[in-house]
Short mmCIF file of C-alpha atoms in Angstrom, two decimals:
data_model
loop_
_atom_site.label_atom_id
_atom_site.label_comp_id
_atom_site.label_asym_id
_atom_site.label_seq_id
_atom_site.Cartn_x
_atom_site.Cartn_y
_atom_site.Cartn_z
CA MET E 247 -39.42 -62.66 57.02
CA SER E 248 -42.45 -63.72 55.04
CA HIS E 249 -45.81 -62.22 55.82
CA GLN E 250 -47.02 -65.77 56.58
CA THR E 251 -44.49 -66.05 59.41
CA VAL E 252 -45.49 -62.67 60.82
CA SER E 253 -49.15 -63.66 60.63
CA ARG E 254 -48.47 -66.91 62.50
CA VAL E 255 -46.71 -65.00 65.29
CA ILE E 256 -49.56 -62.50 65.60
CA ASN E 257 -52.12 -65.32 65.76
CA GLY E 258 -50.17 -67.23 68.41
CA ALA E 259 -49.13 -70.27 66.37
CA PRO E 260 -47.07 -72.58 68.62
CA SER E 261 -44.62 -73.82 65.97
CA ILE E 262 -42.56 -70.59 65.73
CA ARG E 263 -38.96 -70.55 66.93
CA ARG E 264 -38.38 -68.41 70.01
CA GLU E 265 -35.84 -66.17 68.27
CA THR E 266 -38.18 -65.56 65.35
CA ARG E 267 -41.11 -64.77 67.64
CA GLU E 268 -39.04 -62.26 69.64
CA ARG E 269 -37.85 -60.48 66.46
CA VAL E 270 -41.41 -60.12 65.18
CA LEU E 271 -42.74 -58.91 68.56
CA GLU E 272 -39.91 -56.39 68.83
CA ALA E 273 -40.74 -55.03 65.37
CA ILE E 274 -44.41 -54.77 66.37
CA ARG E 275 -43.50 -52.76 69.46
CA ARG E 276 -41.11 -50.50 67.57
CA LEU E 277 -43.60 -49.80 64.79
CA ASP E 278 -46.60 -49.58 67.17
CA TYR E 279 -48.35 -52.01 64.86
CA ARG E 280 -52.00 -52.95 65.43
CA PRO E 281 -53.85 -55.60 63.42
CA ASN E 282 -56.53 -54.27 61.06
CA THR E 283 -59.65 -55.98 62.33
CA ALA E 284 -61.64 -55.17 59.19
CA ALA E 285 -59.03 -56.81 56.97
CA ARG E 286 -58.81 -59.84 59.25
CA ALA E 287 -62.60 -60.19 59.17
CA LEU E 288 -62.53 -60.26 55.35
CA VAL E 289 -59.85 -62.95 55.31
CA ARG E 290 -61.46 -65.12 57.98
CA GLY E 291 -65.06 -64.52 56.98
CA ARG E 292 -65.84 -63.61 60.59
CA SER E 293 -66.23 -60.16 62.11
CA GLY E 294 -65.44 -60.97 65.74
CA MET E 295 -68.40 -58.75 66.71
CA ILE E 296 -71.38 -59.44 68.97
CA GLY E 297 -74.43 -57.19 68.99
CA ILE E 298 -76.29 -56.25 72.16
CA ILE E 299 -79.87 -54.96 72.14
CA GLY E 300 -80.87 -53.32 75.40
CA THR E 301 -84.18 -52.22 76.86
CA ALA E 302 -85.08 -50.35 80.06
CA ARG E 303 -81.63 -48.77 80.31
CA THR E 304 -82.84 -46.49 83.15
CA LEU E 305 -83.27 -49.47 85.49
CA PHE E 306 -80.39 -50.79 87.56
CA GLY E 307 -80.79 -54.49 86.70
CA PRO E 308 -80.93 -54.24 82.89
CA THR E 309 -78.18 -51.61 82.87
CA SER E 310 -75.90 -53.79 85.02
CA ILE E 311 -76.53 -56.81 82.80
CA HIS E 312 -75.78 -54.73 79.68
CA ARG E 313 -72.41 -53.69 81.13
CA SER E 314 -71.58 -57.25 82.19
CA VAL E 315 -72.35 -58.62 78.72
CA GLU E 316 -70.08 -55.98 77.12
CA ASP E 317 -67.28 -56.84 79.57
CA ALA E 318 -67.68 -60.58 78.98
CA ALA E 319 -67.64 -60.11 75.20
CA ARG E 320 -64.35 -58.20 75.37
CA ALA E 321 -62.86 -60.81 77.70
CA ALA E 322 -63.80 -63.50 75.17
CA GLY E 323 -62.02 -61.60 72.39
CA TYR E 324 -65.10 -60.09 70.73
CA PHE E 325 -66.00 -56.50 69.99
CA ALA E 326 -69.41 -55.49 71.35
CA THR E 327 -71.68 -53.05 69.56
CA SER E 328 -74.91 -51.95 71.22
CA VAL E 329 -78.35 -50.64 70.29
CA SER E 330 -80.67 -49.30 73.00
CA LEU E 331 -84.41 -49.33 72.36
CA SER E 332 -86.56 -46.53 73.76
CA GLU E 333 -89.63 -48.62 72.97
CA VAL E 334 -90.03 -52.35 72.35
CA THR E 335 -92.00 -52.96 69.17
CA VAL E 336 -91.67 -55.35 66.25
CA ARG E 337 -90.51 -52.44 64.07
CA ALA E 338 -87.96 -51.14 66.59
CA LEU E 339 -86.45 -54.59 67.17
CA SER E 340 -86.44 -55.34 63.45
CA ASP E 341 -84.60 -52.05 62.78
CA ALA E 342 -82.10 -52.75 65.57
CA THR E 343 -81.45 -56.26 64.30
CA GLU E 344 -81.05 -55.00 60.73
CA HIS E 345 -78.55 -52.37 61.91
CA LEU E 346 -76.49 -55.00 63.73
CA MET E 347 -76.60 -57.32 60.71
CA ARG E 348 -75.31 -54.50 58.49
CA VAL E 349 -72.26 -54.03 60.70
CA GLY E 350 -71.63 -57.77 60.51
CA VAL E 351 -72.27 -59.14 64.00
CA GLU E 352 -71.95 -62.90 64.41
CA GLY E 353 -74.54 -63.15 67.19
CA VAL E 354 -76.97 -61.01 69.19
CA VAL E 355 -77.64 -60.79 72.92
CA MET E 356 -81.05 -59.33 73.76
CA ILE E 357 -81.62 -57.96 77.27
CA ALA E 358 -85.39 -58.33 77.50
CA GLY E 359 -87.52 -58.10 80.60
CA ASN E 360 -91.14 -57.51 79.70
CA ASP E 361 -93.56 -59.73 77.81
CA GLU E 362 -93.66 -57.44 74.78
CA ALA E 363 -89.89 -57.73 74.31
CA LEU E 364 -89.95 -61.51 74.68
CA GLU E 365 -92.79 -61.84 72.19
CA VAL E 366 -90.95 -59.66 69.67
CA VAL E 367 -87.81 -61.80 70.09
CA ARG E 368 -89.82 -64.97 69.54
CA MET E 369 -91.19 -63.58 66.26
CA THR E 370 -87.84 -62.26 64.99
CA ARG E 371 -85.85 -64.16 62.34
CA SER E 372 -82.39 -62.63 62.37
CA GLY E 373 -80.22 -65.22 60.60
CA VAL E 374 -77.65 -65.17 63.43
CA PRO E 375 -77.71 -66.75 66.92
CA PHE E 376 -80.00 -64.86 69.32
CA VAL E 377 -79.61 -65.20 73.10
CA VAL E 378 -82.11 -63.69 75.53
CA VAL E 379 -80.91 -62.40 78.90
CA GLU E 380 -83.09 -61.51 81.89
CA GLY E 381 -86.34 -62.76 80.41
CA ASP E 382 -88.64 -65.72 80.93
CA LEU E 383 -86.39 -68.76 80.51
CA SER E 384 -89.26 -70.84 79.16
CA ARG E 385 -90.16 -68.60 76.23
CA ALA E 386 -87.00 -68.43 74.13
CA SER E 387 -84.75 -71.17 72.76
CA VAL E 388 -81.48 -69.90 74.25
CA THR E 389 -81.71 -67.94 77.50
CA VAL E 390 -79.69 -67.16 80.62
CA GLY E 391 -80.66 -65.49 83.87
CA VAL E 392 -80.83 -65.38 87.67
CA ASP E 393 -83.08 -67.66 89.73
CA GLN E 394 -85.61 -64.98 90.59
CA VAL E 395 -87.99 -67.35 92.39
CA LEU E 396 -85.19 -68.53 94.68
CA GLY E 397 -84.15 -64.94 95.42
CA ALA E 398 -87.69 -64.01 96.43
CA ARG E 399 -87.92 -67.09 98.63
CA MET E 400 -84.63 -66.13 100.30
CA ALA E 401 -85.95 -62.65 101.05
CA THR E 402 -89.27 -63.93 102.41
CA ASP E 403 -87.69 -66.79 104.38
CA HIS E 404 -85.37 -64.29 106.05
CA LEU E 405 -88.37 -62.32 107.28
CA LEU E 406 -90.18 -65.49 108.35
CA ASP E 407 -87.11 -66.67 110.26
CA LEU E 408 -87.13 -63.36 112.15
CA GLY E 409 -90.70 -64.12 113.25
CA HIS E 410 -92.75 -62.02 110.81
CA ARG E 411 -96.10 -63.38 109.66
CA GLU E 412 -97.74 -60.38 107.97
CA ILE E 413 -95.39 -59.79 105.03
CA VAL E 414 -96.64 -57.60 102.17
CA HIS E 415 -95.03 -57.81 98.74
CA VAL E 416 -94.55 -54.74 96.53
CA SER E 417 -94.29 -56.37 93.11
CA GLY E 418 -92.87 -55.05 89.88
CA PRO E 419 -95.14 -54.59 86.85
CA LEU E 420 -96.66 -58.00 86.19
CA ASN E 421 -95.99 -57.89 82.45
CA TRP E 422 -92.33 -58.50 83.40
CA ALA E 423 -91.15 -62.08 83.83
CA GLU E 424 -88.91 -61.14 86.77
CA ALA E 425 -91.78 -59.46 88.58
CA ARG E 426 -93.95 -62.56 88.23
CA ALA E 427 -91.10 -64.83 89.33
CA ARG E 428 -90.41 -62.76 92.46
CA LEU E 429 -94.12 -62.68 93.23
CA GLU E 430 -94.22 -66.47 92.88
CA GLY E 431 -91.21 -66.92 95.18
CA TRP E 432 -92.86 -64.79 97.89
CA ARG E 433 -96.08 -66.77 97.58
CA GLN E 434 -94.23 -70.09 97.74
CA ALA E 435 -92.38 -69.11 100.91
CA MET E 436 -95.54 -67.83 102.60
CA SER E 437 -97.49 -70.97 101.69
CA ALA E 438 -94.64 -73.24 102.84
CA ALA E 439 -94.84 -71.50 106.23
CA GLY E 440 -98.57 -72.24 106.40
CA LEU E 441 -99.51 -68.60 105.84
CA ARG E 442 -101.97 -67.07 103.41
CA PRO E 443 -100.19 -64.40 101.36
CA PRO E 444 -101.93 -61.02 101.55
CA GLU E 445 -102.81 -59.14 98.38
CA PRO E 446 -99.61 -57.78 96.78
CA VAL E 447 -99.24 -54.11 95.86
CA GLU E 448 -98.11 -53.65 92.25
CA GLY E 449 -95.46 -51.05 91.42
CA ASP E 450 -93.53 -50.11 88.29
CA TRP E 451 -89.89 -50.62 89.49
CA ARG E 452 -89.47 -46.88 90.26
CA ALA E 453 -89.04 -45.34 93.70
CA HIS E 454 -92.18 -43.25 93.28
CA SER E 455 -94.35 -46.36 92.97
CA GLY E 456 -92.66 -47.82 96.06
CA TYR E 457 -93.45 -44.62 97.90
CA ALA E 458 -97.13 -44.85 96.92
CA ALA E 459 -97.21 -48.49 98.01
CA GLY E 460 -95.46 -47.60 101.26
CA LEU E 461 -98.12 -45.01 102.12
CA ARG E 462 -100.78 -47.69 101.76
CA ILE E 463 -98.78 -50.25 103.72
CA GLY E 464 -98.01 -47.71 106.44
CA ALA E 465 -101.73 -47.54 107.19
CA MET E 466 -101.95 -51.34 107.62
CA ARG E 467 -101.26 -51.68 111.33
CA GLY E 468 -100.99 -55.46 111.25
CA THR E 469 -98.18 -55.46 108.68
CA THR E 470 -94.70 -55.92 110.16
CA ALA E 471 -92.61 -56.57 107.03
CA VAL E 472 -92.36 -55.59 103.37
CA PHE E 473 -90.56 -57.39 100.57
CA ALA E 474 -90.10 -55.03 97.61
CA ALA E 475 -89.30 -56.52 94.20
CA ASN E 476 -86.39 -54.13 93.65
CA ASP E 477 -84.30 -51.70 95.67
CA GLN E 478 -85.65 -48.59 93.98
CA MET E 479 -89.16 -49.39 95.18
CA ALA E 480 -87.78 -50.34 98.61
CA ILE E 481 -86.26 -46.85 98.83
CA GLY E 482 -89.70 -45.37 98.19
CA VAL E 483 -91.19 -47.66 100.85
CA LEU E 484 -88.60 -46.48 103.41
CA ARG E 485 -89.51 -42.84 102.78
CA ALA E 486 -93.26 -43.49 103.00
CA LEU E 487 -93.00 -45.50 106.22
CA HIS E 488 -90.94 -42.70 107.77
CA GLU E 489 -93.67 -40.19 106.86
CA ARG E 490 -96.28 -42.51 108.35
CA GLY E 491 -94.37 -42.66 111.61
CA ARG E 492 -93.51 -46.35 111.17
CA ARG E 493 -89.90 -46.96 112.22
CA VAL E 494 -87.68 -49.31 110.18
CA PRO E 495 -86.87 -51.91 111.39
CA HIS E 496 -88.43 -51.42 114.86
CA ASP E 497 -92.04 -51.35 113.56
CA VAL E 498 -91.66 -52.64 110.00
CA SER E 499 -88.81 -54.56 108.35
CA VAL E 500 -88.01 -53.94 104.67
CA VAL E 501 -86.18 -56.15 102.15
CA GLY E 502 -85.31 -55.14 98.58
CA PHE E 503 -83.89 -56.91 95.52
CA ASP E 504 -80.79 -56.10 93.38
CA ASP E 505 -78.30 -54.70 95.94
CA VAL E 506 -77.81 -51.31 94.29
CA PRO E 507 -74.57 -49.49 95.22
CA GLU E 508 -76.50 -47.08 97.46
CA ALA E 509 -78.11 -49.88 99.53
CA PRO E 510 -75.45 -49.95 102.30
CA PHE E 511 -75.70 -46.15 102.73
CA LEU E 512 -79.45 -45.78 103.19
CA ILE E 513 -80.97 -45.07 106.62
CA PRO E 514 -81.15 -47.81 107.68
CA PRO E 515 -78.85 -49.81 105.39
CA LEU E 516 -81.06 -52.01 103.21
CA THR E 517 -81.28 -55.79 103.47
CA THR E 518 -81.59 -57.05 99.91
CA ILE E 519 -80.98 -59.82 97.39
CA GLN E 520 -77.77 -59.55 95.40
CA GLN E 521 -77.66 -60.68 91.78
CA ASP E 522 -74.36 -61.73 90.19
CA PHE E 523 -74.66 -59.72 87.00
CA ASP E 524 -71.09 -60.56 85.95
CA ALA E 525 -71.97 -64.27 85.96
CA VAL E 526 -75.05 -63.54 83.84
CA GLY E 527 -72.89 -61.67 81.31
CA ARG E 528 -70.36 -64.49 81.10
CA ARG E 529 -73.07 -67.08 80.58
CA ALA E 530 -74.71 -64.99 77.88
CA ILE E 531 -71.46 -64.78 75.95
CA THR E 532 -70.79 -68.48 76.49
CA ALA E 533 -74.22 -69.29 75.03
CA VAL E 534 -73.87 -67.02 72.00
CA THR E 535 -70.30 -68.12 71.19
CA GLN E 536 -71.37 -71.78 71.38
CA ALA E 537 -74.08 -71.01 68.86
CA ILE E 538 -71.65 -69.06 66.65
CA ASP E 539 -69.28 -72.05 66.63
CA ASP E 540 -72.17 -74.36 65.64
CA THR E 541 -72.02 -76.05 69.03
CA VAL E 542 -75.41 -76.98 70.41
CA PRO E 543 -75.85 -74.43 73.24
CA GLN E 544 -76.02 -76.14 76.61
CA ARG E 545 -78.92 -75.32 78.91
CA LEU E 546 -76.97 -73.21 81.38
CA PRO E 547 -78.14 -73.31 85.01
CA LEU E 548 -79.71 -70.26 86.58
CA VAL E 549 -77.37 -67.98 88.52
CA ILE E 550 -77.90 -68.33 92.28
CA PRO E 551 -78.64 -65.01 94.08
CA LYS E 552 -77.40 -64.09 97.54
CA LEU E 553 -79.15 -62.63 100.59
CA VAL E 554 -77.32 -59.59 101.99
CA VAL E 555 -78.51 -58.84 105.54
CA ARG E 556 -78.22 -55.26 106.78
CA GLN E 557 -80.04 -53.11 109.33
CA SER E 558 -83.47 -52.72 107.69
CA THR E 559 -84.70 -56.06 109.07
CA ALA E 560 -85.26 -57.19 112.65
CA PRO E 561 -87.75 -59.33 114.63
CA PRO E 562 -91.31 -57.92 114.70
CA PRO E 563 -92.30 -55.68 117.62
CA ALA E 564 -93.58 -57.47 120.70
CA THR E 565 -97.37 -57.42 120.98
#
């Protein structure tokens, strides 16, 4: 057979006779043949590669999104190559982008959470489509993400529905778009219930900062509920309240955000907001492939989070 016929079989052309296709496929199996992706990229002028730039890889949310983007890229027929930044600076992002351009990526997905990362992305001119995941959806041209405000409202409304009125929020660092969005959702829910939100306690996403916040909250005798901006800080709050002699959920209810794998196994199991990271990854790849194909990227809707109720929340103690 001609190499053109073999190529058409490998690329799934529909106009090949059944007998011919079966002979080619049998030869491929017998020879254990695999297409040379580098050679195909030269012929087509396309690499079939998508670059991923990650930040904050020690945090559950960004790490989960990074994995979901890699999985979605493979499912869409692309190879994913990643660069993780230990610090987010113009130089670091420029170097990462240059590295990805040298290996021939057709588009880049940036997992950016804090303001510094978003500002660096806004200033970067890469020459290939650039999609931002997890950041402020108003500050980049092509972005995807979860409805963080809605998730925070779900968490706060759950506590309000149980009868709580003194609900303290342990926020993430306020130079992160997600932290500000979750803070805003908590404030919206409190205001909609006719309540004045108390002063939030700012953390840094880590359990230690949640523990420090929990020690402060444990001394506030009027507080009956805590909404922590992520599960790691909620874990710290649980430990601190225990040390303060405040029982969860009998004295104080606690809600987290993210639904980490350990959440169902804590004492008590943690009520939290679940984010569909797989949906975020799929939407990121949809956006970047649309841009690669010169299709005007559609403004994709925010992913809707889900409230997962467990045993860390209950009605407030009777007064």
